[in-house]
XYZ file of C-alpha atoms in Angstrom:
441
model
C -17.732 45.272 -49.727
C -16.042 48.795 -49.269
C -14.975 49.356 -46.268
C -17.647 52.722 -46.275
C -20.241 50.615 -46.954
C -19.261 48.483 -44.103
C -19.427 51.216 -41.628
C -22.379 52.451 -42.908
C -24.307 49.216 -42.279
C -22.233 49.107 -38.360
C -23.977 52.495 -37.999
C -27.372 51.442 -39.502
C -27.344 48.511 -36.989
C -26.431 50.419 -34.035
C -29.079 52.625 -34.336
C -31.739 49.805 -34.546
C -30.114 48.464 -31.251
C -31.052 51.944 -29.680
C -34.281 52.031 -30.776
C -34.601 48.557 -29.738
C -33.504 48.946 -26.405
C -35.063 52.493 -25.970
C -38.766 50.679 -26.803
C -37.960 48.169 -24.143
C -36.982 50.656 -21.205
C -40.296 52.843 -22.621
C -42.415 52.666 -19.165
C -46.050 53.354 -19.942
C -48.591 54.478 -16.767
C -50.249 50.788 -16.661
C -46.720 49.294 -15.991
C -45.986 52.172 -13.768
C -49.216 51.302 -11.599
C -48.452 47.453 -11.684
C -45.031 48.012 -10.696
C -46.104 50.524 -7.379
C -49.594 47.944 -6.403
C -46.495 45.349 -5.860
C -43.918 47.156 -4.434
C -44.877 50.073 -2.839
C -44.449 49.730 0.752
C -47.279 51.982 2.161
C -49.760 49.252 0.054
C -47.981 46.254 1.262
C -48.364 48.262 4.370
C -51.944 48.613 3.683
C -52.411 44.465 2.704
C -50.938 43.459 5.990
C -53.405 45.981 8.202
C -56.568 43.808 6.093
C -54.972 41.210 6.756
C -55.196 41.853 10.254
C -58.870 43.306 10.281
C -59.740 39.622 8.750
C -58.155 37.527 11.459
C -60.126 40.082 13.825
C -63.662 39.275 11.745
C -63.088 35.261 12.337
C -65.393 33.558 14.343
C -62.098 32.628 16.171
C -62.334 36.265 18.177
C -65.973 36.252 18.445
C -66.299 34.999 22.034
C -68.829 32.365 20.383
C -66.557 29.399 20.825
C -66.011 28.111 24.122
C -62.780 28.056 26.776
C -61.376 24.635 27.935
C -58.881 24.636 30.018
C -56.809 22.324 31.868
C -55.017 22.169 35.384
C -52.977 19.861 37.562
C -51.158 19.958 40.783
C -49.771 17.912 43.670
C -48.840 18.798 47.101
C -46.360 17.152 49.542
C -46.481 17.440 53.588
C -44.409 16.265 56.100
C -45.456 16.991 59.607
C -45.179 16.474 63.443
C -48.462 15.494 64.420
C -49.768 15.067 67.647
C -53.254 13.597 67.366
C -56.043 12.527 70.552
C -58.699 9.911 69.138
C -62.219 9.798 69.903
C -61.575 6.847 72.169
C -59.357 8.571 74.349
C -56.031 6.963 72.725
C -53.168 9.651 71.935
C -50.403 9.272 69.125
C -47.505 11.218 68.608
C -46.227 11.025 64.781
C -42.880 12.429 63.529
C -41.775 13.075 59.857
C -45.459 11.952 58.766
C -45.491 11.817 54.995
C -48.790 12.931 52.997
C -49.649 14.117 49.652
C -52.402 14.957 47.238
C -52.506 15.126 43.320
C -55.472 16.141 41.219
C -55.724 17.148 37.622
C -59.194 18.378 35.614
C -60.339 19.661 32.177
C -62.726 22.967 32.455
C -65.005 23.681 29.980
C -66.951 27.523 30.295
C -69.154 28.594 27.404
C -71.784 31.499 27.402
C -75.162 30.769 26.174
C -76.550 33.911 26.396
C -74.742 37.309 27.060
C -77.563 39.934 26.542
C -76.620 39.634 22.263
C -73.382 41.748 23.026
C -70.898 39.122 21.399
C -73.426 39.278 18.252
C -72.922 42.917 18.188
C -69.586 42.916 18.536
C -69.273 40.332 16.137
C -71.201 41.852 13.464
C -69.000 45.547 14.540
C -65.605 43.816 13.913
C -66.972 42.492 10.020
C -67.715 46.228 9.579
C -64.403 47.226 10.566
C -62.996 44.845 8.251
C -64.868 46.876 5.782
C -64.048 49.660 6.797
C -60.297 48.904 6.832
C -60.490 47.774 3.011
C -62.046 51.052 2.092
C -58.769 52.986 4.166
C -56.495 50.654 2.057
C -58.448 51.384 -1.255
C -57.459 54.855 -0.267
C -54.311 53.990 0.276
C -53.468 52.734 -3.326
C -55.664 55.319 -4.979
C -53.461 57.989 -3.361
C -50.473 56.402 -4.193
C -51.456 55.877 -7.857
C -52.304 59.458 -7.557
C -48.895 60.653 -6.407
C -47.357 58.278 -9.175
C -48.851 59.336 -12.072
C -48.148 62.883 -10.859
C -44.793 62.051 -10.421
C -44.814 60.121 -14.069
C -46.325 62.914 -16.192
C -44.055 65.248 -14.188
C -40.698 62.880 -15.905
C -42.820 63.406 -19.058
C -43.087 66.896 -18.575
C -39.157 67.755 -18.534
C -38.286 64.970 -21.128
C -40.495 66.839 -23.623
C -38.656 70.020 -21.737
C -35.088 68.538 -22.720
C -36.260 67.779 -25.893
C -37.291 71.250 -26.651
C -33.715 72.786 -24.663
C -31.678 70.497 -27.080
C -33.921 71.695 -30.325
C -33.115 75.147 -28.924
C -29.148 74.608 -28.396
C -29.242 72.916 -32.245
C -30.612 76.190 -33.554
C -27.838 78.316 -31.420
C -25.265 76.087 -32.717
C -26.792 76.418 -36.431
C -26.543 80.752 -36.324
C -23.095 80.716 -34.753
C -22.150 78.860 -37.506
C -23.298 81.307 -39.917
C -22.697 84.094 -37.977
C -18.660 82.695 -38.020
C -19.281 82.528 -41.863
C -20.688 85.450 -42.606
C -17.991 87.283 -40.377
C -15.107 85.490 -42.505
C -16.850 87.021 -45.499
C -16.926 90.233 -43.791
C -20.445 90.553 -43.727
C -21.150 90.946 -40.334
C -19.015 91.688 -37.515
C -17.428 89.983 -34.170
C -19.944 91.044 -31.709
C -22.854 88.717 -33.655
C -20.673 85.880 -33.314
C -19.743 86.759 -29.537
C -23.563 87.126 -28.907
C -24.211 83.232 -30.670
C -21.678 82.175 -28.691
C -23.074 83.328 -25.232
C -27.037 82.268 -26.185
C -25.215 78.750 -27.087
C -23.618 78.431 -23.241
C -27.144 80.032 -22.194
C -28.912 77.127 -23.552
C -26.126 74.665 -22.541
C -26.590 75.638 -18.870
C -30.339 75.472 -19.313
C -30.273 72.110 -20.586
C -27.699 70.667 -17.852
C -30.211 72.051 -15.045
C -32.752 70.047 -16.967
C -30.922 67.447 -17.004
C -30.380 67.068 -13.474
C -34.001 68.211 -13.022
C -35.068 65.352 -15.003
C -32.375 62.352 -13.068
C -34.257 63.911 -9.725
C -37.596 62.838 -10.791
C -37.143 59.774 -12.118
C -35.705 59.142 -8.777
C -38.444 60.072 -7.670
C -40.543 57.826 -9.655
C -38.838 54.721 -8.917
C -39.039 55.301 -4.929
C -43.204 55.337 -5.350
C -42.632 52.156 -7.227
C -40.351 50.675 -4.276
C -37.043 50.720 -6.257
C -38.516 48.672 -8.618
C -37.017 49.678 -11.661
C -33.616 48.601 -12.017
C -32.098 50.054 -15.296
C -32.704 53.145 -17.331
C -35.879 54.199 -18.714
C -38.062 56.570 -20.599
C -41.409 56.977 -20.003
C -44.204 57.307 -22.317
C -45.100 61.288 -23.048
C -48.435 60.377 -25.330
C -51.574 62.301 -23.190
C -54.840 60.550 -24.088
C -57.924 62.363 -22.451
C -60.703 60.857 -21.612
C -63.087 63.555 -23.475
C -66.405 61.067 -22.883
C -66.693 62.542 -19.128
C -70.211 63.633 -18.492
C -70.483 65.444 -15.235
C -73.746 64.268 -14.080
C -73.016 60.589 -14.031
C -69.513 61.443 -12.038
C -71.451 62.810 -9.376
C -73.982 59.699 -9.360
C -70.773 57.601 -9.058
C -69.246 60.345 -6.315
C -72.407 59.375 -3.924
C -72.038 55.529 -4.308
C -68.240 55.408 -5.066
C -66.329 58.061 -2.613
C -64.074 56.283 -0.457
C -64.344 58.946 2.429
C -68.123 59.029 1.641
C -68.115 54.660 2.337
C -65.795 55.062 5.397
C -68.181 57.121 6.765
C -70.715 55.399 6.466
C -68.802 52.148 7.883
C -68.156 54.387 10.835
C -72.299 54.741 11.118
C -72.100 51.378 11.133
C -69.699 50.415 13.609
C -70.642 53.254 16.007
C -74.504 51.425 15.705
C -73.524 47.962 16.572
C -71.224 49.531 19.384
C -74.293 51.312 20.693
C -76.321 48.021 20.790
C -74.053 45.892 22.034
C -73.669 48.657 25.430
C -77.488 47.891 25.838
C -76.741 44.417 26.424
C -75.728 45.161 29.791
C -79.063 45.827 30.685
C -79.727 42.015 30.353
C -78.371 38.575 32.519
C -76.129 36.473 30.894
C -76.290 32.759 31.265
C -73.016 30.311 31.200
C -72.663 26.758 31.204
C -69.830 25.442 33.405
C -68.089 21.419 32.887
C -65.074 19.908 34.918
C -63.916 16.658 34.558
C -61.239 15.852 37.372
C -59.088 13.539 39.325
C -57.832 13.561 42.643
C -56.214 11.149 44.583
C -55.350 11.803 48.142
C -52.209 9.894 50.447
C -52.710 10.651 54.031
C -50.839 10.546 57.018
C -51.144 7.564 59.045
C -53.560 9.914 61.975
C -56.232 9.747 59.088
C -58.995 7.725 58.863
C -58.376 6.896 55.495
C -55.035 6.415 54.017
C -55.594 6.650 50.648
C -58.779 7.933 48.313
C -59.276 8.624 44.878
C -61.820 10.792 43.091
C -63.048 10.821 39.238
C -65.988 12.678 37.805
C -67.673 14.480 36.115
C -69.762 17.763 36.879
C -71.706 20.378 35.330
C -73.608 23.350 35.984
C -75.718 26.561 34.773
C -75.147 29.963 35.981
C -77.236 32.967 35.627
C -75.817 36.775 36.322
C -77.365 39.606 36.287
C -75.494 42.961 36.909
C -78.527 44.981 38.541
C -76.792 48.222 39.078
C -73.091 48.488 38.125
C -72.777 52.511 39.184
C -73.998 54.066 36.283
C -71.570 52.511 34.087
C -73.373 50.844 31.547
C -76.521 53.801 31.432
C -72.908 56.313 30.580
C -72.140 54.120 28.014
C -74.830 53.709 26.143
C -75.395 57.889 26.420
C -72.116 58.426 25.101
C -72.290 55.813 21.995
C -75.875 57.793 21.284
C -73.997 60.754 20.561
C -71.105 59.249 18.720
C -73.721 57.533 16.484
C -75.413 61.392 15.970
C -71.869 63.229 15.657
C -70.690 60.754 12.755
C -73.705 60.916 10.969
C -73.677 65.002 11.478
C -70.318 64.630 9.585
C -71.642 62.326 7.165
C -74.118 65.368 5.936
C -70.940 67.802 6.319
C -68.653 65.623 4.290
C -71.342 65.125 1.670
C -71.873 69.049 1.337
C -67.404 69.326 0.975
C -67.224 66.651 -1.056
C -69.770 67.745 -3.686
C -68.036 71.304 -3.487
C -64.606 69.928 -4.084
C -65.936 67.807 -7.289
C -67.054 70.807 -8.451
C -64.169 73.345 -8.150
C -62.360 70.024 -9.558
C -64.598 69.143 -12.483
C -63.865 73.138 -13.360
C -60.513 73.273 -13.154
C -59.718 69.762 -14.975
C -62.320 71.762 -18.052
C -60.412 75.541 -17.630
C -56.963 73.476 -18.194
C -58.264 71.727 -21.003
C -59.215 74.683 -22.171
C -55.868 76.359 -21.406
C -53.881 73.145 -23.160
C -55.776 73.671 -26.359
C -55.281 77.333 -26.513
C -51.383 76.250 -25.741
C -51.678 74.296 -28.882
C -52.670 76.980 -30.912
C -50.326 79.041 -29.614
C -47.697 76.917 -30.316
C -48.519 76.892 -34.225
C -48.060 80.558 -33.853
C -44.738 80.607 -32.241
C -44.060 78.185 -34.895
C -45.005 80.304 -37.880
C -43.356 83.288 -36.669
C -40.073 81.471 -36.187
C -39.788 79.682 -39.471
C -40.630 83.288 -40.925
C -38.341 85.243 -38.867
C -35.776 82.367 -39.560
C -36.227 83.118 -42.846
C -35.680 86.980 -42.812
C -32.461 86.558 -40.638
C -31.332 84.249 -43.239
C -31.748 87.135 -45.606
C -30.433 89.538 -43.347
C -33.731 91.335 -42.795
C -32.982 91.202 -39.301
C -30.945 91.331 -36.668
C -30.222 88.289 -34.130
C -31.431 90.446 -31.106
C -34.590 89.520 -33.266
C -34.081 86.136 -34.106
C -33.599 85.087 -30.477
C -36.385 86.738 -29.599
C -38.539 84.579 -31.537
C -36.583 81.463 -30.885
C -37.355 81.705 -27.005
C -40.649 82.754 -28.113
C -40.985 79.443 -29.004
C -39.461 77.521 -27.128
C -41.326 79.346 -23.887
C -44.667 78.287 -26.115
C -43.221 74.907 -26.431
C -42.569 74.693 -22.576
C -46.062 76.281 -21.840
C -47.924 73.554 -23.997
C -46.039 71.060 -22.286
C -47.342 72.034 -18.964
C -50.587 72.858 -19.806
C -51.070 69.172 -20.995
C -49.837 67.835 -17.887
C -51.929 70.037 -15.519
C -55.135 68.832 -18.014
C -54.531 64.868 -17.294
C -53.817 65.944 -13.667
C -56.679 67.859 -12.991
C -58.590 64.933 -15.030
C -56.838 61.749 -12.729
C -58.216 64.300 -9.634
C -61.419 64.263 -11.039
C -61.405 60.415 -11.221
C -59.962 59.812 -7.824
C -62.965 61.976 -6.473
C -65.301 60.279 -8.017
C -63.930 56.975 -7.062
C -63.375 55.988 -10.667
C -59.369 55.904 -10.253
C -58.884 52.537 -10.132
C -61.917 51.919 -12.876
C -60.343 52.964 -16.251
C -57.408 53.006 -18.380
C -55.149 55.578 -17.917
């Protein structure tokens, strides 16, 4: 085997190494998402608050369960007594010793508390709800902010790729702008001007560059650092063109997360107001102590030593009467919490509807705007390849030719945002709707 050959096949195998190891660092959106549900720290965040509004929920915190309790103690005297008996006798003691020990188990449970603890208890299982729904929109806004953040690395790696085609054509004309001035057919100043459009494009495409590092760094933070080596990320757009507006806004009513956590808050602030009212009734308690005592007494006592064991119970009724006002200023006040949130239900219902549809317009306007972009782009094309062509001919000058190379690249960059701003505006149209987390992005 020549030794050409031999680097030829090197070269060959190289490159299949790149594209090998370029399809493996190729981060697509799903992988993105899986990547920021696991390491993101506002959702762990999130996951540890739900976790907390479960413990709350357990019958555990309900006040259903009743208290035991235990105590023990012991107490040691040693006194100067003088004591006169019935019979007239008197005794003096000195340093008389005495002492008493008792321990007992204490049982308290509520039987009846005017339904308050069921209140409650029913209130804390809605705010467990309610805190699921603020961690749901947790994640959906950080899947929001990490596609945006995603497509935006798309964006400027298309960007860079256009820059570099750019610099390649700059390099190209000064090229034959140095030949055609060795053949004297043009002169000094066309090279000079290749020459400056080349370090023109250079700087443009070091800025993007940079531009480009930046927001992958800013990628991998939403995704908690999670992705250790180089990547590229994936800059297909697939739309999802079977929206139909009218079932988006069925699913808006039943699927809005601000919509639900409103109307948990209805909830809560309904069982708060009933479980006020139950201090308008008694509660009853049931009371158990088992105990020992054992007393030593001094030698002036009648009995020296006695020991007690047993076993008692009993059944208490309270009723707060009047308790200043308190209770009547409660239940007043929860009224009009109850009326206020459901006031802002109906006003969060009218914005919500209006922001679906200013963004159901402008996700169709920039789909609009990214297909005119396309058909732009075949313009910019066409005029390039023929103005290419002239230049080659010397129809024109390279004033000209520039001119309709940043034509196209500016087409090229325009497309490239316009798609961008389309899936955007179509992943806001989605979150909205509370579809975000439904599909495939």
């Amino acid at each position: 085997m020549s030794r050409l050959k031999y680097k030829y096949l090197l070269c060959f195998a190289a490159l299949l190494l790149v594209i090998k190891l370029g399809s493996q660092n190729k981060l697509t959106p799903s992988e993105a998402i899986t990547l920021a549900l696991e390491n993101n720290y506002g959702i762990k965040v999130a996951k540890n608050t739900v976790e907390v509004a479960e413990n709350n929920k357990d019958v555990l915190n309900s006040g259903y369960l009743p208290t035991v309790t235990g105590n023990a103690g012991a107490v040691y005297n040693r006194d100067n007594i003088t004591a006169q008996f019935a019979n007239g006798d008197n005794a003096t003691l000195n340093g008389a010793e005495s002492s008493r020990y008792n321990a007992n188990v204490n049982l308290n449970y509520t039987l009846f508390d005017g339904l308050g603890r069921l209140y409650d208890y029913k209130r804390l299982k809605e705010e467990y709800k309610l805190t699921e729904l603020e961690a749901r929109e947790t994640i959906e806004n950080t899947i929001s902010q990490l596609l945006t953040v995603y497509y935006d690395v798309a964006r400027r790696s298309e960007n860079l790729k256009s820059l570099k085609e750019t610099l390649a054509i700059s390099k190209n004309r000064l090229k034959r702008a140095e030949y055609q001035f060795d053949y004297g057919r043009n002169t000094k100043l066309d090279v000079l001007n290749a020459e400056v459009d080349i370090n023109n494009d250079s700087i443009n495409i070091i800025n993007a560059q940079q531009n480009l590092i930046n927001a992958k760094r800013d990628l991998n933070f939403v995704t908690g650092n999670a992705i250790a080596n180089e990547f590229e990320v994936d800059t297909t757009i697939t739309f999802l063109m079977n929206l139909n507006k009218e079932e988006l806004l069925n699913k808006l009513y039943a699927n809005n997360v601000n919509l639900l956590q409103n109307q948990q808050n209805i909830n809560i602030n309904e069982f708060t107001l009933k479980a006020n009212r139950s201090g308008y009734l008694p509660s009853i308690g049931l009371t158990g102590t088992y105990g020992w005592n054992e007393n030593n007494n001094n030698a002036a006592a009648f009995v020296a030593v006695s020991t007690n064991v047993g076993l008692s119970g009993g059944l208490n009724l309270t009723w707060n009467l009047f308790d200043g006002g308190s209770t009547i200023t409660q239940v007043k006040n929860a009224k009009i919490n109850l009326e206020n949130q459901k006031l802002q239900q109906e006003e969060l219902r009218l914005d919500i509807e209006r922001n679906f549809n200013n963004t159901w317009d402008d996700y169709q306007n920039k789909l609009k705007i990214y297909r005119v972009q396309e058909e732009n782009i075949k313009t910019a094309k066409n005029n390039f390849l023929r103005t290419e062509e002239k230049f080659k001919l010397g129809q024109i000058i390279s004033i000209e030719f520039r001119q309709a190379q940043l034509n196209l690249l500016t087409a090229e960059l325009s497309r490239n945002q316009a798609k961008y701003d389309a899936k955007l505006a179509e992943i806001a149209v989605l979150q909205i709707c509370g579809e975000l987390l439904n599909v495939e992005l």
